[in-house]
XYZ file of N, CA and C in Angstrom:
318
model
N -12.226 96.914 52.775
C -13.966 95.470 52.332
C -13.078 93.903 51.622
N -12.534 94.544 50.820
C -12.302 93.340 50.130
C -10.875 92.175 50.376
N -10.159 93.356 51.592
C -9.204 92.683 52.189
C -10.020 91.743 53.608
N -10.555 92.263 53.744
C -11.869 91.284 55.028
C -11.847 89.869 53.951
N -12.789 90.478 53.246
C -13.167 88.656 52.478
C -12.440 87.558 51.361
N -11.391 88.568 51.641
C -10.452 87.946 50.974
C -9.598 86.713 52.783
N -9.747 87.699 53.290
C -9.299 87.292 54.715
C -9.671 85.344 55.387
N -10.944 85.619 55.067
C -12.649 85.833 55.624
C -12.128 83.383 54.763
N -12.338 84.078 52.848
C -11.794 82.895 52.382
C -10.912 82.191 53.378
N -9.830 82.332 53.268
C -8.831 81.983 53.487
C -8.607 80.992 55.218
N -9.481 81.981 55.938
C -9.964 81.519 57.584
C -10.318 79.990 57.386
N -12.559 80.295 56.427
C -12.369 79.178 55.675
C -12.022 77.770 55.521
N -10.713 78.327 54.595
C -10.214 77.035 54.274
C -9.192 76.846 55.724
N -8.661 77.259 55.029
C -7.888 76.492 56.808
C -9.063 75.968 57.788
N -9.444 76.073 58.500
C -10.382 75.529 58.836
C -11.276 74.929 58.564
N -11.454 74.306 57.435
C -12.040 73.393 56.933
C -10.969 72.485 56.375
N -9.751 72.610 55.931
C -9.032 71.546 55.790
C -8.080 70.939 56.908
N -8.524 71.466 58.536
C -7.291 71.660 59.317
C -8.096 70.009 59.829
N -9.376 69.651 59.727
C -9.105 68.555 60.702
C -9.078 67.206 59.770
N -8.317 65.811 59.532
C -8.400 65.484 58.130
C -9.109 63.986 58.674
N -8.542 63.754 59.728
C -9.982 62.732 59.739
C -10.650 63.288 60.963
N -11.706 62.827 60.717
C -13.264 63.069 61.763
C -13.720 62.412 62.782
N -14.200 62.916 64.186
C -13.978 62.066 65.012
C -15.975 62.010 65.000
N -16.018 61.182 65.832
C -17.892 61.047 65.599
C -18.589 60.535 67.083
N -19.779 61.315 67.336
C -20.010 60.337 68.198
C -21.287 58.838 68.025
N -21.627 57.983 68.711
C -22.685 56.975 68.264
C -23.679 57.428 67.868
N -24.797 58.515 68.191
C -25.560 58.829 67.677
C -25.410 59.806 66.154
N -24.025 60.260 65.428
C -23.276 60.100 64.772
C -23.853 58.876 63.523
N -23.990 58.073 63.165
C -23.071 56.739 62.567
C -25.028 55.986 62.831
N -25.498 55.877 61.356
C -25.915 55.612 61.550
C -26.095 53.633 60.881
N -26.344 52.620 61.018
C -26.012 51.296 60.308
C -27.183 50.266 60.402
N -27.397 49.605 58.891
C -28.440 49.188 58.736
C -27.861 48.174 58.162
N -28.416 46.465 58.623
C -29.383 45.816 59.826
C -28.781 47.364 60.992
N -29.313 47.892 61.847
C -28.908 48.231 63.039
C -28.005 47.357 63.984
N -27.192 47.562 64.366
C -26.277 45.817 65.523
C -26.691 46.030 66.964
N -26.875 44.699 67.507
C -27.299 44.743 68.830
C -26.621 45.876 70.017
N -25.249 45.956 69.382
C -24.102 47.000 70.622
C -22.980 47.233 69.547
N -22.382 48.356 69.860
C -21.409 48.821 69.125
C -20.234 49.684 69.849
N -19.428 49.327 69.855
C -18.023 49.827 69.838
C -17.301 51.467 69.668
N -17.541 52.783 69.689
C -16.342 53.257 69.398
C -14.704 53.563 70.060
N -14.153 54.300 69.233
C -13.026 53.677 69.734
C -11.846 54.857 69.414
N -11.153 55.330 69.041
C -9.926 56.080 69.021
C -9.106 55.141 68.337
N -9.430 55.649 67.279
C -8.579 54.573 65.542
C -9.877 54.933 64.509
N -9.223 54.788 63.422
C -9.664 54.935 62.105
C -9.216 54.161 61.001
N -9.507 53.657 59.817
C -9.700 52.823 59.498
C -9.743 53.576 58.214
N -8.945 53.900 56.736
C -9.425 54.648 55.474
C -9.205 53.698 54.617
N -10.351 53.425 54.428
C -10.191 53.299 52.254
C -8.931 53.463 51.293
N -8.316 53.386 50.453
C -7.446 53.895 49.713
C -6.804 52.522 48.508
N -6.234 53.210 47.457
C -6.080 52.338 46.382
C -5.528 51.574 46.682
N -4.605 51.526 47.934
C -3.687 50.087 48.592
C -4.546 49.110 49.425
N -5.644 48.954 50.527
C -5.963 48.187 51.043
C -6.371 47.143 50.603
N -6.145 45.966 51.401
C -6.582 44.796 50.376
C -7.800 44.189 50.817
N -8.762 43.088 49.700
C -9.852 41.835 50.887
C -9.531 40.607 50.736
N -9.482 40.601 52.102
C -8.810 38.430 52.561
C -10.597 38.079 52.377
N -10.405 37.377 51.374
C -11.378 36.218 52.083
C -10.587 34.486 52.514
N -11.653 33.948 53.539
C -11.402 33.142 54.150
C -11.604 32.212 53.292
N -12.245 31.819 52.299
C -12.995 30.750 51.179
C -13.328 31.387 50.185
N -14.254 31.005 49.125
C -14.575 31.300 48.018
C -15.583 31.662 48.062
N -16.350 31.006 48.941
C -18.640 31.234 49.509
C -18.223 32.802 49.416
N -16.932 34.083 49.726
C -17.698 34.421 49.703
C -17.180 36.281 48.722
N -16.956 35.593 47.578
C -16.248 35.787 46.535
C -17.211 37.099 46.329
N -18.249 36.388 46.325
C -20.105 36.906 45.237
C -19.697 38.857 46.503
N -19.591 38.665 47.736
C -19.934 39.822 48.685
C -18.661 40.287 48.245
N -17.479 39.698 48.123
C -16.195 41.226 47.593
C -16.770 41.330 46.750
N -16.735 41.341 45.157
C -16.759 41.723 43.824
C -17.456 42.937 44.037
N -19.382 42.529 44.349
C -19.746 43.494 45.072
C -19.485 44.408 45.610
N -18.773 44.773 46.126
C -17.563 45.624 47.526
C -16.589 46.570 46.487
N -16.186 45.558 45.735
C -15.335 46.618 44.609
C -15.848 46.934 43.210
N -17.062 46.459 43.544
C -17.535 47.362 42.111
C -18.143 48.679 42.679
N -18.326 48.012 44.323
C -18.655 50.328 44.820
C -17.938 51.014 44.469
N -16.565 51.077 44.904
C -15.865 51.429 45.857
C -14.907 52.149 44.430
N -15.233 51.382 43.131
C -14.703 50.460 41.828
C -15.500 52.317 40.819
N -16.565 52.896 41.593
C -18.027 53.597 41.282
C -17.652 54.401 41.597
N -17.582 54.413 43.370
C -17.587 55.630 44.423
C -16.536 56.365 44.533
N -15.165 55.396 43.984
C -13.378 56.087 43.740
C -12.390 56.070 43.179
N -12.647 54.984 41.828
C -12.035 54.969 40.968
C -10.793 54.157 41.030
N -11.629 53.526 41.879
C -9.870 52.324 42.452
C -10.507 50.878 42.312
N -10.430 49.912 42.391
C -10.450 48.279 42.999
C -9.648 48.775 44.067
N -10.253 47.279 44.576
C -9.384 46.438 46.130
C -8.881 45.941 45.523
N -7.947 44.849 45.810
C -7.469 44.130 45.276
C -8.393 43.019 46.714
N -8.115 41.837 46.073
C -9.235 40.643 46.878
C -8.513 39.104 46.599
N -7.826 39.234 47.985
C -6.861 38.075 47.985
C -7.803 36.531 49.282
N -7.878 35.126 49.031
C -7.466 33.888 49.657
C -6.615 33.626 50.624
N -6.796 34.060 52.327
C -5.753 33.768 52.850
C -5.588 34.978 53.674
N -5.068 34.794 55.046
C -4.648 35.496 55.793
C -3.780 37.014 56.130
N -4.447 38.599 56.016
C -3.558 39.301 55.958
C -3.686 39.876 57.770
N -2.354 40.945 57.689
C -2.924 41.330 58.883
C -3.504 43.379 58.459
N -3.452 43.724 57.719
C -3.665 44.351 58.002
C -4.974 45.010 56.798
N -6.038 46.239 56.499
C -7.449 45.258 55.156
C -7.973 44.823 55.500
N -9.371 44.129 54.819
C -10.437 44.545 54.977
C -11.157 43.052 55.033
N -11.070 41.908 56.846
C -10.549 40.804 56.561
C -12.125 40.134 56.545
N -12.952 38.861 55.767
C -14.024 38.645 55.890
C -14.257 36.947 55.772
N -14.930 36.652 57.146
C -14.087 35.530 58.398
C -15.932 34.956 58.445
N -15.697 33.455 58.352
C -17.257 33.016 58.751
C -17.160 32.931 61.080
N -18.749 33.290 60.993
C -19.071 33.191 62.357
C -19.648 31.724 62.313
N -20.175 31.158 63.937
C -20.536 29.987 64.178
C -21.975 30.601 64.479
N -23.285 30.284 64.265
C -23.914 31.199 64.436
C -24.784 31.756 63.227
N -24.277 32.417 62.566
C -25.208 32.993 60.938
C -25.383 32.223 60.333
N -26.537 33.508 60.168
C -27.300 32.392 58.842
C -26.459 31.670 57.392
N -27.178 30.852 56.619
C -26.344 30.970 55.550
C -25.961 32.118 54.526
N -25.032 32.278 53.736
C -24.654 33.441 53.162
C -24.616 34.930 54.151
N -24.797 35.187 54.939
C -23.953 35.752 56.148
C -22.776 35.911 56.221
N -21.758 37.035 56.129
C -20.661 37.015 56.619
C -19.609 38.823 58.195
N -18.666 37.957 58.342
C -18.638 38.244 59.557
C -17.885 39.309 59.113
N -17.027 41.002 58.393
C -16.843 41.892 58.922
C -16.295 42.312 59.645
N -14.460 42.081 59.475
C -14.345 43.165 61.129
C -12.049 43.757 59.995
Protein backbone atom coordinates (compact mmCIF):
# COMPACT_ATOMS: atom_id res chain seq x y z
CA UNK A 1 0.00 0.00 0.00
CA UNK A 2 2.85 2.35 0.83
CA UNK A 3 4.28 1.85 -2.69
CA UNK A 4 0.97 2.86 -4.27
CA UNK A 5 0.77 6.03 -2.21
CA UNK A 6 4.36 6.89 -3.15
CA UNK A 7 3.65 6.23 -6.86
CA UNK A 8 0.49 8.34 -6.67
CA UNK A 9 2.42 11.24 -5.12
CA UNK A 10 5.13 11.00 -7.78
CA UNK A 11 2.51 10.91 -10.55
CA UNK A 12 0.80 14.00 -9.11
CA UNK A 13 4.09 15.94 -8.94
CA UNK A 14 5.00 14.98 -12.52
CA UNK A 15 1.53 15.97 -13.76
CA UNK A 16 1.68 19.30 -11.95
CA UNK A 17 5.10 20.15 -13.40
CA UNK A 18 4.51 18.95 -16.93
CA UNK A 19 2.91 22.15 -18.31
CA UNK A 20 5.14 25.13 -17.49
CA UNK A 21 3.20 27.49 -19.81
CA UNK A 22 -0.53 27.12 -19.32
CA UNK A 23 -2.94 27.90 -22.11
CA UNK A 24 -6.07 29.99 -21.72
CA UNK A 25 -9.42 30.41 -23.39
CA UNK A 26 -11.14 33.80 -23.66
CA UNK A 27 -13.63 32.86 -20.95
CA UNK A 28 -10.72 32.13 -18.55
CA UNK A 29 -9.50 35.74 -18.67
CA UNK A 30 -11.08 38.56 -16.65
CA UNK A 31 -10.00 42.11 -17.44
CA UNK A 32 -11.23 45.28 -15.75
CA UNK A 33 -12.25 47.45 -17.45
CA UNK A 34 -13.50 45.00 -20.04
CA UNK A 35 -11.95 45.74 -23.46
CA UNK A 36 -14.15 46.09 -26.54
CA UNK A 37 -12.21 43.19 -28.06
CA UNK A 38 -9.02 41.18 -27.62
CA UNK A 39 -7.31 38.29 -29.36
CA UNK A 40 -5.57 35.29 -27.87
CA UNK A 41 -2.59 34.08 -29.86
CA UNK A 42 -0.19 31.16 -29.62
CA UNK A 43 2.47 33.07 -27.74
CA UNK A 44 3.22 34.11 -24.20
CA UNK A 45 5.02 36.76 -22.23
CA UNK A 46 6.68 36.00 -18.92
CA UNK A 47 7.71 38.67 -16.44
CA UNK A 48 11.04 38.01 -14.74
CA UNK A 49 13.81 40.05 -13.13
CA UNK A 50 15.25 40.88 -16.58
CA UNK A 51 11.98 42.36 -17.90
CA UNK A 52 12.33 46.03 -18.81
CA UNK A 53 9.74 48.82 -18.91
CA UNK A 54 10.07 51.47 -21.61
CA UNK A 55 8.49 54.90 -21.26
CA UNK A 56 7.74 57.22 -24.15
CA UNK A 57 8.04 60.25 -21.86
CA UNK A 58 8.16 61.28 -18.19
CA UNK A 59 4.36 61.62 -17.93
CA UNK A 60 4.20 57.80 -17.75
CA UNK A 61 6.67 57.52 -14.87
CA UNK A 62 4.00 57.46 -12.13
CA UNK A 63 2.21 54.47 -13.71
CA UNK A 64 5.52 52.67 -14.24
CA UNK A 65 6.57 53.25 -10.62
CA UNK A 66 3.24 51.85 -9.43
CA UNK A 67 3.74 48.72 -11.54
CA UNK A 68 7.33 48.31 -10.34
CA UNK A 69 6.10 48.54 -6.74
CA UNK A 70 3.49 45.83 -7.36
CA UNK A 71 6.13 43.50 -8.81
CA UNK A 72 8.55 44.28 -6.02
CA UNK A 73 5.95 43.34 -3.40
CA UNK A 74 4.62 40.26 -5.21
CA UNK A 75 7.73 38.81 -6.84
CA UNK A 76 10.54 40.27 -4.77
CA UNK A 77 12.33 41.98 -7.63
CA UNK A 78 12.19 45.37 -9.34
CA UNK A 79 11.68 45.89 -13.05
CA UNK A 80 14.10 48.26 -14.81
CA UNK A 81 12.48 51.44 -16.16
CA UNK A 82 13.98 53.49 -18.98
CA UNK A 83 12.89 56.17 -21.40
CA UNK A 84 13.20 55.29 -25.08
CA UNK A 85 12.55 52.36 -27.39
CA UNK A 86 13.34 48.76 -26.46
CA UNK A 87 12.87 45.58 -28.48
CA UNK A 88 11.42 43.41 -25.72
CA UNK A 89 9.58 44.20 -22.53
CA UNK A 90 6.63 46.28 -21.44
CA UNK A 91 6.28 49.40 -23.57
CA UNK A 92 4.23 52.42 -22.52
CA UNK A 93 3.14 54.52 -25.50
CA UNK A 94 0.68 57.33 -26.17
CA UNK A 95 -2.31 56.62 -28.40
CA UNK A 96 -4.42 59.34 -29.97
CA UNK A 97 -7.97 59.49 -28.65
CA UNK A 98 -7.30 58.26 -25.09
CA UNK A 99 -8.37 60.45 -22.19
CA UNK A 100 -5.75 62.54 -20.41
CA UNK A 101 -3.63 60.34 -18.15
CA UNK A 102 -4.52 57.08 -19.93
CA UNK A 103 -1.70 54.94 -21.24
CA UNK A 104 -1.66 52.25 -23.89
CA UNK A 105 0.44 49.20 -22.93
CA UNK A 106 1.65 46.75 -25.51
